């Protein structure tokens, strides 16, 4: 019996998505709940599982197509013999009369010794660009699939004299351009990237953005981490990072300056007696902002576990719409990429975002003497329509003082 696989309900107010990847080919055998299609919505990538066990006989969509909730994605013949590999799979593809087999072949993995390995368009481009053999790379994505970061890391290892195998198969797929020839590539923006672009530009168009800066002596936090990191990891099974300190410091600031934790809705200001912190996380398809809910009530261990879980699931592409819903304040850490200073853009409808940057030793004056301290620039971008300069500076100063004297976070000062 043939079963249709349809686009599932994607979340509140989300009615359509784009086809990001076809995770299987026509003729592949699939098990119940095995992902076959990856959808890209405005915020997350969603994998659509097979509702039955059988063999894929047809795909109704192609990569890049826009589909609505309820649209048919594929057709699966239930109870078929496992024909994902070997001659039976080949015959299944050859029997298609509508040209789907050509598309299936085109989407097959490039330069891989494992026929079941499926490369996303982004990964395939990275393979060809860096000239590595994907069959020699261990994937860190969901179900062991390769990510773009895996390919880049492998290429770097190869360049540095690592043990990556000969990449001739991947290089052969794209002939080298003649010396001096200039090339360009046009790639359609993903739905997520389009949404990011619209939201950030909308923030600049609709809000009166202003940024205030300060610098923070990280000595106390670094000393606390050094002293307690082993005990913390042993007790809580999670690494003690910097984000937990800044999240708790932000909670102190937002409690004392509630406007920074509020937003404008029409002609009203919406205040919150809770702190839901959106944490900017880099994912293969773009920046996502999952939310640490009720951060004001959570300890360091719970916050660090939430952040680690978000980072892992962002890399795997398994964050959900619910993970991104809401948020009253955002923290973005550009320091992990080496940023010295930036003016972050708020995440609408929020009214403020805290930007963290890299830590570096700098000369500062302490008690009349020049000393070397590990310093970090921090930035607070805010909507000046709601937040006055005094409030923004005060909030950032509270964060600075809490980081420089972490005891304040323990006694709520």
mmCIF file of C-alpha atoms in Angstrom:
data_model
loop_
_atom_site.group_PDB
_atom_site.id
_atom_site.type_symbol
_atom_site.label_atom_id
_atom_site.label_comp_id
_atom_site.label_asym_id
_atom_site.label_seq_id
_atom_site.Cartn_x
_atom_site.Cartn_y
_atom_site.Cartn_z
ATOM 1 C CA UNK A 1 0.000 0.000 0.000
ATOM 2 C CA UNK A 2 1.298 3.446 -0.902
ATOM 3 C CA UNK A 3 1.546 6.059 1.848
ATOM 4 C CA UNK A 4 1.948 9.779 1.280
ATOM 5 C CA UNK A 5 4.391 11.755 3.447
ATOM 6 C CA UNK A 6 3.067 15.262 4.033
ATOM 7 C CA UNK A 7 4.397 18.519 5.473
ATOM 8 C CA UNK A 8 3.521 18.442 9.187
ATOM 9 C CA UNK A 9 2.231 21.302 11.297
ATOM 10 C CA UNK A 10 5.262 23.538 11.755
ATOM 11 C CA UNK A 11 4.229 25.723 14.648
ATOM 12 C CA UNK A 12 2.099 28.721 15.465
ATOM 13 C CA UNK A 13 1.699 31.126 12.516
ATOM 14 C CA UNK A 14 4.086 29.086 10.331
ATOM 15 C CA UNK A 15 2.282 27.992 7.169
ATOM 16 C CA UNK A 16 5.070 27.175 4.726
ATOM 17 C CA UNK A 17 8.665 26.034 4.477
ATOM 18 C CA UNK A 18 11.401 25.395 1.927
ATOM 19 C CA UNK A 19 12.886 22.032 1.016
ATOM 20 C CA UNK A 20 16.389 22.086 2.486
ATOM 21 C CA UNK A 21 17.556 18.517 1.796
ATOM 22 C CA UNK A 22 16.279 15.222 0.468
ATOM 23 C CA UNK A 23 17.826 12.866 2.991
ATOM 24 C CA UNK A 24 16.996 9.762 0.977
ATOM 25 C CA UNK A 25 16.819 8.772 -2.696
ATOM 26 C CA UNK A 26 14.102 7.115 -4.733
ATOM 27 C CA UNK A 27 14.406 3.373 -4.155
ATOM 28 C CA UNK A 28 15.838 3.701 -0.642
ATOM 29 C CA UNK A 29 14.379 1.556 2.123
ATOM 30 C CA UNK A 30 13.280 3.513 5.189
ATOM 31 C CA UNK A 31 12.244 2.553 8.695
ATOM 32 C CA UNK A 32 9.428 4.042 10.739
ATOM 33 C CA UNK A 33 10.384 7.537 12.005
ATOM 34 C CA UNK A 34 13.521 7.654 9.855
ATOM 35 C CA UNK A 35 14.043 11.218 8.503
ATOM 36 C CA UNK A 36 13.593 11.517 4.733
ATOM 37 C CA UNK A 37 13.241 15.273 4.106
ATOM 38 C CA UNK A 38 14.654 18.345 5.852
ATOM 39 C CA UNK A 39 12.478 21.469 5.805
ATOM 40 C CA UNK A 40 13.693 25.015 6.454
ATOM 41 C CA UNK A 41 11.285 27.371 8.178
ATOM 42 C CA UNK A 42 11.798 30.978 9.180
ATOM 43 C CA UNK A 43 13.624 29.889 12.341
ATOM 44 C CA UNK A 44 14.657 26.238 12.310
ATOM 45 C CA UNK A 45 15.313 23.215 10.148
ATOM 46 C CA UNK A 46 12.723 20.465 10.661
ATOM 47 C CA UNK A 47 13.263 16.853 9.633
ATOM 48 C CA UNK A 48 10.194 15.000 8.394
ATOM 49 C CA UNK A 49 10.190 11.302 9.379
ATOM 50 C CA UNK A 50 8.659 8.405 7.494
ATOM 51 C CA UNK A 51 5.329 7.353 9.031
ATOM 52 C CA UNK A 52 5.769 3.759 7.806
ATOM 53 C CA UNK A 53 8.476 1.253 6.927
ATOM 54 C CA UNK A 54 8.897 0.668 3.220
ATOM 55 C CA UNK A 55 10.594 1.878 0.054
ATOM 56 C CA UNK A 56 10.492 5.409 -1.347
ATOM 57 C CA UNK A 57 8.895 5.253 -4.784
ATOM 58 C CA UNK A 58 8.600 8.961 -5.548
ATOM 59 C CA UNK A 59 9.525 12.427 -4.352
ATOM 60 C CA UNK A 60 6.975 15.134 -5.155
ATOM 61 C CA UNK A 61 9.380 17.983 -4.368
ATOM 62 C CA UNK A 62 12.896 19.151 -5.106
ATOM 63 C CA UNK A 63 15.471 21.052 -3.052
ATOM 64 C CA UNK A 64 14.530 24.732 -2.919
ATOM 65 C CA UNK A 65 10.789 24.229 -3.442
ATOM 66 C CA UNK A 66 8.399 26.146 -1.203
ATOM 67 C CA UNK A 67 5.713 23.927 0.323
ATOM 68 C CA UNK A 68 2.705 24.574 2.523
ATOM 69 C CA UNK A 69 1.546 22.596 5.526
ATOM 70 C CA UNK A 70 -0.204 19.451 4.285
ATOM 71 C CA UNK A 71 1.567 19.296 0.918
ATOM 72 C CA UNK A 72 2.738 15.849 -0.230
ATOM 73 C CA UNK A 73 6.500 15.404 -0.037
ATOM 74 C CA UNK A 74 7.008 11.779 -1.007
ATOM 75 C CA UNK A 75 5.293 8.444 -1.604
ATOM 76 C CA UNK A 76 6.372 5.295 0.254
ATOM 77 C CA UNK A 77 5.366 1.763 -0.656
ATOM 78 C CA UNK A 78 4.818 -0.025 2.622
ATOM 79 C CA UNK A 79 6.430 -3.347 3.425
ATOM 80 C CA UNK A 80 8.875 -3.308 0.516
ATOM 81 C CA UNK A 81 12.069 -5.344 0.808
ATOM 82 C CA UNK A 82 15.093 -3.359 1.984
ATOM 83 C CA UNK A 83 16.255 -2.255 -1.444
ATOM 84 C CA UNK A 84 18.240 0.805 -0.441
ATOM 85 C CA UNK A 85 21.472 -0.714 -1.747
ATOM 86 C CA UNK A 86 22.505 -3.032 -4.538
ATOM 87 C CA UNK A 87 20.828 -4.001 -7.773
ATOM 88 C CA UNK A 88 17.258 -3.893 -6.466
ATOM 89 C CA UNK A 89 17.644 -0.209 -5.619
ATOM 90 C CA UNK A 90 19.028 0.419 -9.100
ATOM 91 C CA UNK A 91 16.100 -1.353 -10.748
ATOM 92 C CA UNK A 92 13.626 0.588 -8.598
ATOM 93 C CA UNK A 93 15.071 3.854 -9.835
ATOM 94 C CA UNK A 94 15.204 2.710 -13.458
ATOM 95 C CA UNK A 95 11.506 1.803 -13.425
ATOM 96 C CA UNK A 96 10.454 5.385 -12.732
ATOM 97 C CA UNK A 97 9.001 6.937 -15.894
ATOM 98 C CA UNK A 98 8.681 10.541 -14.780
ATOM 99 C CA UNK A 99 12.349 11.426 -14.730
ATOM 100 C CA UNK A 100 12.686 11.303 -10.966
ATOM 101 C CA UNK A 101 15.637 8.928 -11.157
ATOM 102 C CA UNK A 102 17.788 11.569 -12.825
ATOM 103 C CA UNK A 103 17.118 13.966 -9.988
ATOM 104 C CA UNK A 104 17.807 11.226 -7.461
ATOM 105 C CA UNK A 105 21.159 10.533 -9.082
ATOM 106 C CA UNK A 106 21.979 14.229 -9.108
ATOM 107 C CA UNK A 107 21.353 14.419 -5.374
ATOM 108 C CA UNK A 108 23.496 11.379 -4.593
ATOM 109 C CA UNK A 109 26.618 11.986 -2.498
ATOM 110 C CA UNK A 110 29.659 13.235 -4.343
ATOM 111 C CA UNK A 111 32.959 11.382 -3.930
ATOM 112 C CA UNK A 112 31.821 9.044 -1.134
ATOM 113 C CA UNK A 113 32.651 5.398 -0.651
ATOM 114 C CA UNK A 114 29.464 4.948 1.406
ATOM 115 C CA UNK A 115 26.419 5.038 -0.860
ATOM 116 C CA UNK A 116 24.136 5.759 2.087
ATOM 117 C CA UNK A 117 25.921 9.012 2.948
ATOM 118 C CA UNK A 118 23.872 12.038 1.863
ATOM 119 C CA UNK A 119 25.563 15.418 1.567
ATOM 120 C CA UNK A 120 23.607 18.641 1.886
ATOM 121 C CA UNK A 121 24.121 21.291 -0.811
ATOM 122 C CA UNK A 122 26.243 23.386 1.584
ATOM 123 C CA UNK A 123 28.415 20.416 2.517
ATOM 124 C CA UNK A 124 28.770 19.355 -1.123
ATOM 125 C CA UNK A 125 29.945 22.863 -2.070
ATOM 126 C CA UNK A 126 32.445 22.830 0.786
ATOM 127 C CA UNK A 127 33.761 19.414 -0.324
ATOM 128 C CA UNK A 128 34.340 20.662 -3.857
ATOM 129 C CA UNK A 129 35.776 23.994 -2.733
ATOM 130 C CA UNK A 130 38.301 22.492 -0.318
ATOM 131 C CA UNK A 131 39.067 19.366 -2.325
ATOM 132 C CA UNK A 132 38.612 16.777 0.431
ATOM 133 C CA UNK A 133 37.251 13.241 0.284
ATOM 134 C CA UNK A 134 34.069 13.080 2.414
ATOM 135 C CA UNK A 135 34.436 9.328 2.874
ATOM 136 C CA UNK A 136 37.515 9.981 5.048
ATOM 137 C CA UNK A 137 35.764 12.456 7.361
ATOM 138 C CA UNK A 138 33.821 11.491 10.460
ATOM 139 C CA UNK A 139 30.567 13.434 10.604
ATOM 140 C CA UNK A 140 29.492 15.145 13.821
ATOM 141 C CA UNK A 141 25.952 16.001 12.730
ATOM 142 C CA UNK A 142 22.803 14.066 13.485
ATOM 143 C CA UNK A 143 23.111 10.338 12.698
ATOM 144 C CA UNK A 144 26.771 10.908 11.838
ATOM 145 C CA UNK A 145 26.069 13.152 8.836
ATOM 146 C CA UNK A 146 28.755 15.546 7.666
ATOM 147 C CA UNK A 147 28.439 19.235 8.428
ATOM 148 C CA UNK A 148 30.120 22.144 6.665
ATOM 149 C CA UNK A 149 32.272 22.619 9.783
ATOM 150 C CA UNK A 150 33.476 18.998 9.533
ATOM 151 C CA UNK A 151 34.660 19.583 5.959
ATOM 152 C CA UNK A 152 36.419 22.854 6.823
ATOM 153 C CA UNK A 153 38.157 21.215 9.795
ATOM 154 C CA UNK A 154 39.280 18.306 7.619
ATOM 155 C CA UNK A 155 40.602 20.679 4.965
ATOM 156 C CA UNK A 156 42.573 22.580 7.608
ATOM 157 C CA UNK A 157 43.997 19.322 8.962
ATOM 158 C CA UNK A 158 45.026 18.322 5.447
ATOM 159 C CA UNK A 159 46.664 21.697 4.855
ATOM 160 C CA UNK A 160 48.535 21.420 8.144
ATOM 161 C CA UNK A 161 49.904 18.003 7.224
ATOM 162 C CA UNK A 162 47.165 15.833 8.715
ATOM 163 C CA UNK A 163 46.142 12.353 7.646
ATOM 164 C CA UNK A 164 43.181 13.198 5.434
ATOM 165 C CA UNK A 165 43.122 10.757 2.498
ATOM 166 C CA UNK A 166 43.727 11.674 -1.127
ATOM 167 C CA UNK A 167 41.022 14.079 -2.322
ATOM 168 C CA UNK A 168 41.312 13.364 -6.044
ATOM 169 C CA UNK A 169 37.694 12.078 -6.418
ATOM 170 C CA UNK A 170 36.287 15.316 -5.037
ATOM 171 C CA UNK A 171 38.657 17.443 -7.067
ATOM 172 C CA UNK A 172 37.765 15.607 -10.248
ATOM 173 C CA UNK A 173 34.127 16.610 -9.889
ATOM 174 C CA UNK A 174 34.970 20.244 -10.645
ATOM 175 C CA UNK A 175 37.768 20.957 -13.150
ATOM 176 C CA UNK A 176 40.265 23.582 -12.063
ATOM 177 C CA UNK A 177 39.646 27.013 -13.473
ATOM 178 C CA UNK A 178 42.302 28.354 -15.837
ATOM 179 C CA UNK A 179 44.868 30.563 -14.138
ATOM 180 C CA UNK A 180 43.653 34.127 -13.870
ATOM 181 C CA UNK A 181 40.004 33.307 -14.566
ATOM 182 C CA UNK A 182 37.589 34.999 -12.192
ATOM 183 C CA UNK A 183 34.574 33.005 -11.080
ATOM 184 C CA UNK A 184 31.409 33.691 -9.162
ATOM 185 C CA UNK A 185 28.630 31.517 -7.789
ATOM 186 C CA UNK A 186 24.999 32.370 -7.205
ATOM 187 C CA UNK A 187 23.282 30.508 -4.370
ATOM 188 C CA UNK A 188 19.670 31.095 -3.407
ATOM 189 C CA UNK A 189 19.302 32.420 0.132
ATOM 190 C CA UNK A 190 17.803 29.928 2.535
ATOM 191 C CA UNK A 191 14.477 30.807 4.083
ATOM 192 C CA UNK A 192 16.219 31.235 7.438
ATOM 193 C CA UNK A 193 18.796 33.631 5.986
ATOM 194 C CA UNK A 194 16.037 35.639 4.273
ATOM 195 C CA UNK A 195 14.192 35.925 7.571
ATOM 196 C CA UNK A 196 17.338 36.969 9.429
ATOM 197 C CA UNK A 197 17.934 39.669 6.824
ATOM 198 C CA UNK A 198 14.358 40.988 7.068
ATOM 199 C CA UNK A 199 14.313 40.992 10.876
ATOM 200 C CA UNK A 200 17.646 42.745 11.267
ATOM 201 C CA UNK A 201 16.817 45.365 8.675
ATOM 202 C CA UNK A 202 13.391 45.789 10.268
ATOM 203 C CA UNK A 203 15.055 46.390 13.627
ATOM 204 C CA UNK A 204 17.148 49.182 12.123
ATOM 205 C CA UNK A 205 14.164 50.708 10.339
ATOM 206 C CA UNK A 206 11.712 50.592 13.258
ATOM 207 C CA UNK A 207 13.838 51.083 16.368
ATOM 208 C CA UNK A 208 15.962 54.028 17.452
ATOM 209 C CA UNK A 209 19.135 52.012 17.964
ATOM 210 C CA UNK A 210 21.961 53.244 20.136
ATOM 211 C CA UNK A 211 24.904 51.408 21.719
ATOM 212 C CA UNK A 212 26.726 52.106 24.967
ATOM 213 C CA UNK A 213 30.067 50.486 25.856
ATOM 214 C CA UNK A 214 32.056 49.577 28.906
ATOM 215 C CA UNK A 215 35.024 47.370 29.691
ATOM 216 C CA UNK A 216 35.213 44.618 32.285
ATOM 217 C CA UNK A 217 38.106 43.230 34.283
ATOM 218 C CA UNK A 218 37.616 39.455 33.984
ATOM 219 C CA UNK A 219 40.160 38.574 36.679
ATOM 220 C CA UNK A 220 37.617 37.582 39.354
ATOM 221 C CA UNK A 221 35.574 35.375 37.012
ATOM 222 C CA UNK A 222 38.694 33.713 35.590
ATOM 223 C CA UNK A 223 39.967 33.072 39.115
ATOM 224 C CA UNK A 224 36.610 31.589 40.180
ATOM 225 C CA UNK A 225 36.502 29.310 37.144
ATOM 226 C CA UNK A 226 40.073 28.164 37.712
ATOM 227 C CA UNK A 227 39.436 27.437 41.373
ATOM 228 C CA UNK A 228 36.102 25.642 41.015
ATOM 229 C CA UNK A 229 35.962 24.252 37.486
ATOM 230 C CA UNK A 230 36.920 20.682 38.465
ATOM 231 C CA UNK A 231 34.521 20.511 41.414
ATOM 232 C CA UNK A 232 31.781 22.111 39.338
ATOM 233 C CA UNK A 233 32.221 19.644 36.488
ATOM 234 C CA UNK A 234 32.333 16.698 38.896
ATOM 235 C CA UNK A 235 29.165 17.726 40.712
ATOM 236 C CA UNK A 236 27.082 19.009 37.813
ATOM 237 C CA UNK A 237 28.582 17.117 34.851
ATOM 238 C CA UNK A 238 28.942 20.330 32.867
ATOM 239 C CA UNK A 239 31.769 22.782 32.246
ATOM 240 C CA UNK A 240 31.660 26.127 34.053
ATOM 241 C CA UNK A 241 31.743 28.766 31.341
ATOM 242 C CA UNK A 242 31.566 32.539 31.122
ATOM 243 C CA UNK A 243 27.985 32.704 29.832
ATOM 244 C CA UNK A 244 26.541 31.577 33.145
ATOM 245 C CA UNK A 245 28.187 34.535 34.894
ATOM 246 C CA UNK A 246 26.921 37.033 32.318
ATOM 247 C CA UNK A 247 23.406 35.548 32.312
ATOM 248 C CA UNK A 248 23.134 35.915 36.097
ATOM 249 C CA UNK A 249 24.676 39.392 35.962
ATOM 250 C CA UNK A 250 22.118 40.376 33.317
ATOM 251 C CA UNK A 251 19.298 39.143 35.556
ATOM 252 C CA UNK A 252 20.498 41.527 38.291
ATOM 253 C CA UNK A 253 20.611 44.438 35.839
ATOM 254 C CA UNK A 254 17.198 43.724 34.332
ATOM 255 C CA UNK A 255 15.626 43.483 37.784
ATOM 256 C CA UNK A 256 16.954 46.925 38.709
ATOM 257 C CA UNK A 257 16.283 48.479 35.276
ATOM 258 C CA UNK A 258 13.034 46.833 34.063
ATOM 259 C CA UNK A 259 12.802 48.932 30.886
ATOM 260 C CA UNK A 260 15.753 46.993 29.431
ATOM 261 C CA UNK A 261 13.678 43.809 29.851
ATOM 262 C CA UNK A 262 10.567 45.305 28.252
ATOM 263 C CA UNK A 263 9.361 46.004 24.714
ATOM 264 C CA UNK A 264 6.992 48.268 22.846
ATOM 265 C CA UNK A 265 3.741 46.854 21.486
ATOM 266 C CA UNK A 266 1.631 49.437 19.673
ATOM 267 C CA UNK A 267 1.261 52.369 22.050
ATOM 268 C CA UNK A 268 1.937 50.234 25.137
ATOM 269 C CA UNK A 269 5.060 49.119 26.980
ATOM 270 C CA UNK A 270 5.086 45.460 28.005
ATOM 271 C CA UNK A 271 7.094 44.825 31.180
ATOM 272 C CA UNK A 272 8.102 41.356 32.387
ATOM 273 C CA UNK A 273 8.653 40.080 35.917
ATOM 274 C CA UNK A 274 10.733 37.234 34.529
ATOM 275 C CA UNK A 275 13.888 37.053 32.405
ATOM 276 C CA UNK A 276 13.868 34.850 29.310
ATOM 277 C CA UNK A 277 17.345 35.210 27.807
ATOM 278 C CA UNK A 278 17.784 34.575 24.099
ATOM 279 C CA UNK A 279 21.277 33.206 23.498
ATOM 280 C CA UNK A 280 22.701 33.776 20.016
ATOM 281 C CA UNK A 281 24.055 30.434 18.744
ATOM 282 C CA UNK A 282 25.819 29.800 15.445
ATOM 283 C CA UNK A 283 24.195 27.011 13.395
ATOM 284 C CA UNK A 284 25.113 25.620 9.947
ATOM 285 C CA UNK A 285 22.231 27.523 8.323
ATOM 286 C CA UNK A 286 22.687 30.790 10.202
ATOM 287 C CA UNK A 287 22.332 32.424 13.594
ATOM 288 C CA UNK A 288 19.583 31.101 15.877
ATOM 289 C CA UNK A 289 18.472 32.407 19.269
ATOM 290 C CA UNK A 290 17.085 29.696 21.570
ATOM 291 C CA UNK A 291 15.712 30.928 24.880
ATOM 292 C CA UNK A 292 16.804 30.198 28.455
ATOM 293 C CA UNK A 293 13.454 30.540 30.221
ATOM 294 C CA UNK A 294 13.142 31.938 33.755
ATOM 295 C CA UNK A 295 16.875 32.565 33.947
ATOM 296 C CA UNK A 296 16.320 34.587 37.114
ATOM 297 C CA UNK A 297 15.359 31.369 38.947
ATOM 298 C CA UNK A 298 18.116 29.128 37.548
ATOM 299 C CA UNK A 299 21.533 28.444 38.964
ATOM 300 C CA UNK A 300 24.826 28.442 37.086
ATOM 301 C CA UNK A 301 24.706 24.696 36.406
ATOM 302 C CA UNK A 302 21.231 24.760 34.880
ATOM 303 C CA UNK A 303 22.078 27.765 32.697
ATOM 304 C CA UNK A 304 25.325 26.166 31.489
ATOM 305 C CA UNK A 305 23.485 22.916 30.689
ATOM 306 C CA UNK A 306 20.821 24.803 28.740
ATOM 307 C CA UNK A 307 23.463 26.647 26.722
ATOM 308 C CA UNK A 308 25.436 23.461 26.010
ATOM 309 C CA UNK A 309 22.262 21.681 24.921
ATOM 310 C CA UNK A 310 21.303 24.553 22.611
ATOM 311 C CA UNK A 311 24.757 24.578 21.026
ATOM 312 C CA UNK A 312 24.699 20.818 20.419
ATOM 313 C CA UNK A 313 21.198 20.804 18.954
ATOM 314 C CA UNK A 314 21.884 23.887 16.827
ATOM 315 C CA UNK A 315 24.807 22.053 15.211
ATOM 316 C CA UNK A 316 22.647 18.955 14.686
ATOM 317 C CA UNK A 317 19.745 21.012 13.333
ATOM 318 C CA UNK A 318 17.296 19.680 15.936
ATOM 319 C CA UNK A 319 16.216 22.923 17.622
ATOM 320 C CA UNK A 320 12.443 23.380 17.576
ATOM 321 C CA UNK A 321 10.188 26.391 17.122
ATOM 322 C CA UNK A 322 9.349 26.210 20.824
ATOM 323 C CA UNK A 323 13.047 26.575 21.700
ATOM 324 C CA UNK A 324 13.130 29.923 19.894
ATOM 325 C CA UNK A 325 9.760 31.275 20.999
ATOM 326 C CA UNK A 326 9.680 34.401 23.133
ATOM 327 C CA UNK A 327 12.697 35.913 24.835
ATOM 328 C CA UNK A 328 12.878 39.243 26.652
ATOM 329 C CA UNK A 329 16.613 40.005 26.347
ATOM 330 C CA UNK A 330 19.489 38.690 24.201
ATOM 331 C CA UNK A 331 23.145 37.911 24.863
ATOM 332 C CA UNK A 332 25.433 37.548 21.844
ATOM 333 C CA UNK A 333 29.024 36.382 22.326
ATOM 334 C CA UNK A 334 31.126 37.493 19.378
ATOM 335 C CA UNK A 335 34.245 36.927 21.444
ATOM 336 C CA UNK A 336 34.276 33.219 20.586
ATOM 337 C CA UNK A 337 35.060 34.277 16.999
ATOM 338 C CA UNK A 338 37.698 36.823 18.051
ATOM 339 C CA UNK A 339 35.641 40.031 17.932
ATOM 340 C CA UNK A 340 37.189 42.931 19.856
ATOM 341 C CA UNK A 341 34.173 45.251 19.728
ATOM 342 C CA UNK A 342 30.803 45.451 17.950
ATOM 343 C CA UNK A 343 27.412 47.155 17.979
ATOM 344 C CA UNK A 344 24.943 44.239 18.124
ATOM 345 C CA UNK A 345 21.442 44.667 16.686
ATOM 346 C CA UNK A 346 18.428 43.994 18.898
ATOM 347 C CA UNK A 347 16.227 40.948 18.347
ATOM 348 C CA UNK A 348 12.683 42.359 17.780
ATOM 349 C CA UNK A 349 10.419 42.856 19.625
ATOM 350 C CA UNK A 350 13.058 42.963 22.366
ATOM 351 C CA UNK A 351 14.530 46.325 23.254
ATOM 352 C CA UNK A 352 18.116 45.447 24.196
ATOM 353 C CA UNK A 353 20.977 43.056 23.465
ATOM 354 C CA UNK A 354 24.234 42.506 25.347
ATOM 355 C CA UNK A 355 27.319 41.947 23.193
ATOM 356 C CA UNK A 356 30.329 40.104 24.628
ATOM 357 C CA UNK A 357 33.775 40.163 23.060
ATOM 358 C CA UNK A 358 37.182 38.564 23.324
ATOM 359 C CA UNK A 359 39.289 38.700 26.466
ATOM 360 C CA UNK A 360 42.768 40.095 26.072
ATOM 361 C CA UNK A 361 45.477 41.319 28.407
ATOM 362 C CA UNK A 362 45.625 45.137 28.443
ATOM 363 C CA UNK A 363 47.347 47.739 30.613
ATOM 364 C CA UNK A 364 44.940 49.426 33.017
ATOM 365 C CA UNK A 365 45.369 51.763 35.980
ATOM 366 C CA UNK A 366 44.526 50.233 39.380
ATOM 367 C CA UNK A 367 45.143 52.211 42.572
ATOM 368 C CA UNK A 368 47.401 54.617 40.701
ATOM 369 C CA UNK A 369 49.545 51.889 39.140
ATOM 370 C CA UNK A 370 49.640 50.473 35.625
ATOM 371 C CA UNK A 371 48.942 46.733 35.711
ATOM 372 C CA UNK A 372 48.099 44.067 33.144
ATOM 373 C CA UNK A 373 44.576 42.652 33.453
ATOM 374 C CA UNK A 374 42.393 40.352 31.285
ATOM 375 C CA UNK A 375 39.880 42.836 29.885
ATOM 376 C CA UNK A 376 36.733 42.508 27.801
ATOM 377 C CA UNK A 377 34.717 45.187 26.040
ATOM 378 C CA UNK A 378 30.964 44.775 26.529
ATOM 379 C CA UNK A 379 28.264 46.576 24.561
ATOM 380 C CA UNK A 380 24.571 47.170 25.159
ATOM 381 C CA UNK A 381 22.543 48.102 22.087
ATOM 382 C CA UNK A 382 19.069 49.366 22.946
ATOM 383 C CA UNK A 383 15.913 50.928 21.542
ATOM 384 C CA UNK A 384 16.153 54.582 22.533
ATOM 385 C CA UNK A 385 12.389 54.980 22.063
ATOM 386 C CA UNK A 386 11.908 53.018 25.288
ATOM 387 C CA UNK A 387 15.227 53.030 27.105
ATOM 388 C CA UNK A 388 16.903 56.286 28.099
ATOM 389 C CA UNK A 389 20.657 56.643 28.065
ATOM 390 C CA UNK A 390 20.799 56.761 31.860
ATOM 391 C CA UNK A 391 18.968 53.444 32.103
ATOM 392 C CA UNK A 392 21.143 51.765 29.493
ATOM 393 C CA UNK A 393 24.390 52.950 31.084
ATOM 394 C CA UNK A 394 23.138 51.933 34.538
ATOM 395 C CA UNK A 395 22.213 48.426 33.362
ATOM 396 C CA UNK A 396 25.601 47.909 31.703
ATOM 397 C CA UNK A 397 27.379 49.235 34.788
ATOM 398 C CA UNK A 398 25.511 46.731 36.992
ATOM 399 C CA UNK A 399 26.633 43.911 34.700
ATOM 400 C CA UNK A 400 30.228 45.171 34.838
ATOM 401 C CA UNK A 401 30.215 45.381 38.641
ATOM 402 C CA UNK A 402 28.697 41.912 39.026
ATOM 403 C CA UNK A 403 31.330 40.345 36.757
ATOM 404 C CA UNK A 404 34.187 42.145 38.509
ATOM 405 C CA UNK A 405 32.795 41.115 41.917
ATOM 406 C CA UNK A 406 30.790 37.860 41.444
ATOM 407 C CA UNK A 407 29.814 37.872 45.128
ATOM 408 C CA UNK A 408 27.176 40.457 44.158
ATOM 409 C CA UNK A 409 25.335 37.728 42.265
ATOM 410 C CA UNK A 410 25.151 35.567 45.376
ATOM 411 C CA UNK A 411 23.762 38.275 47.669
ATOM 412 C CA UNK A 412 21.553 39.960 45.027
ATOM 413 C CA UNK A 413 23.385 43.288 45.168
#
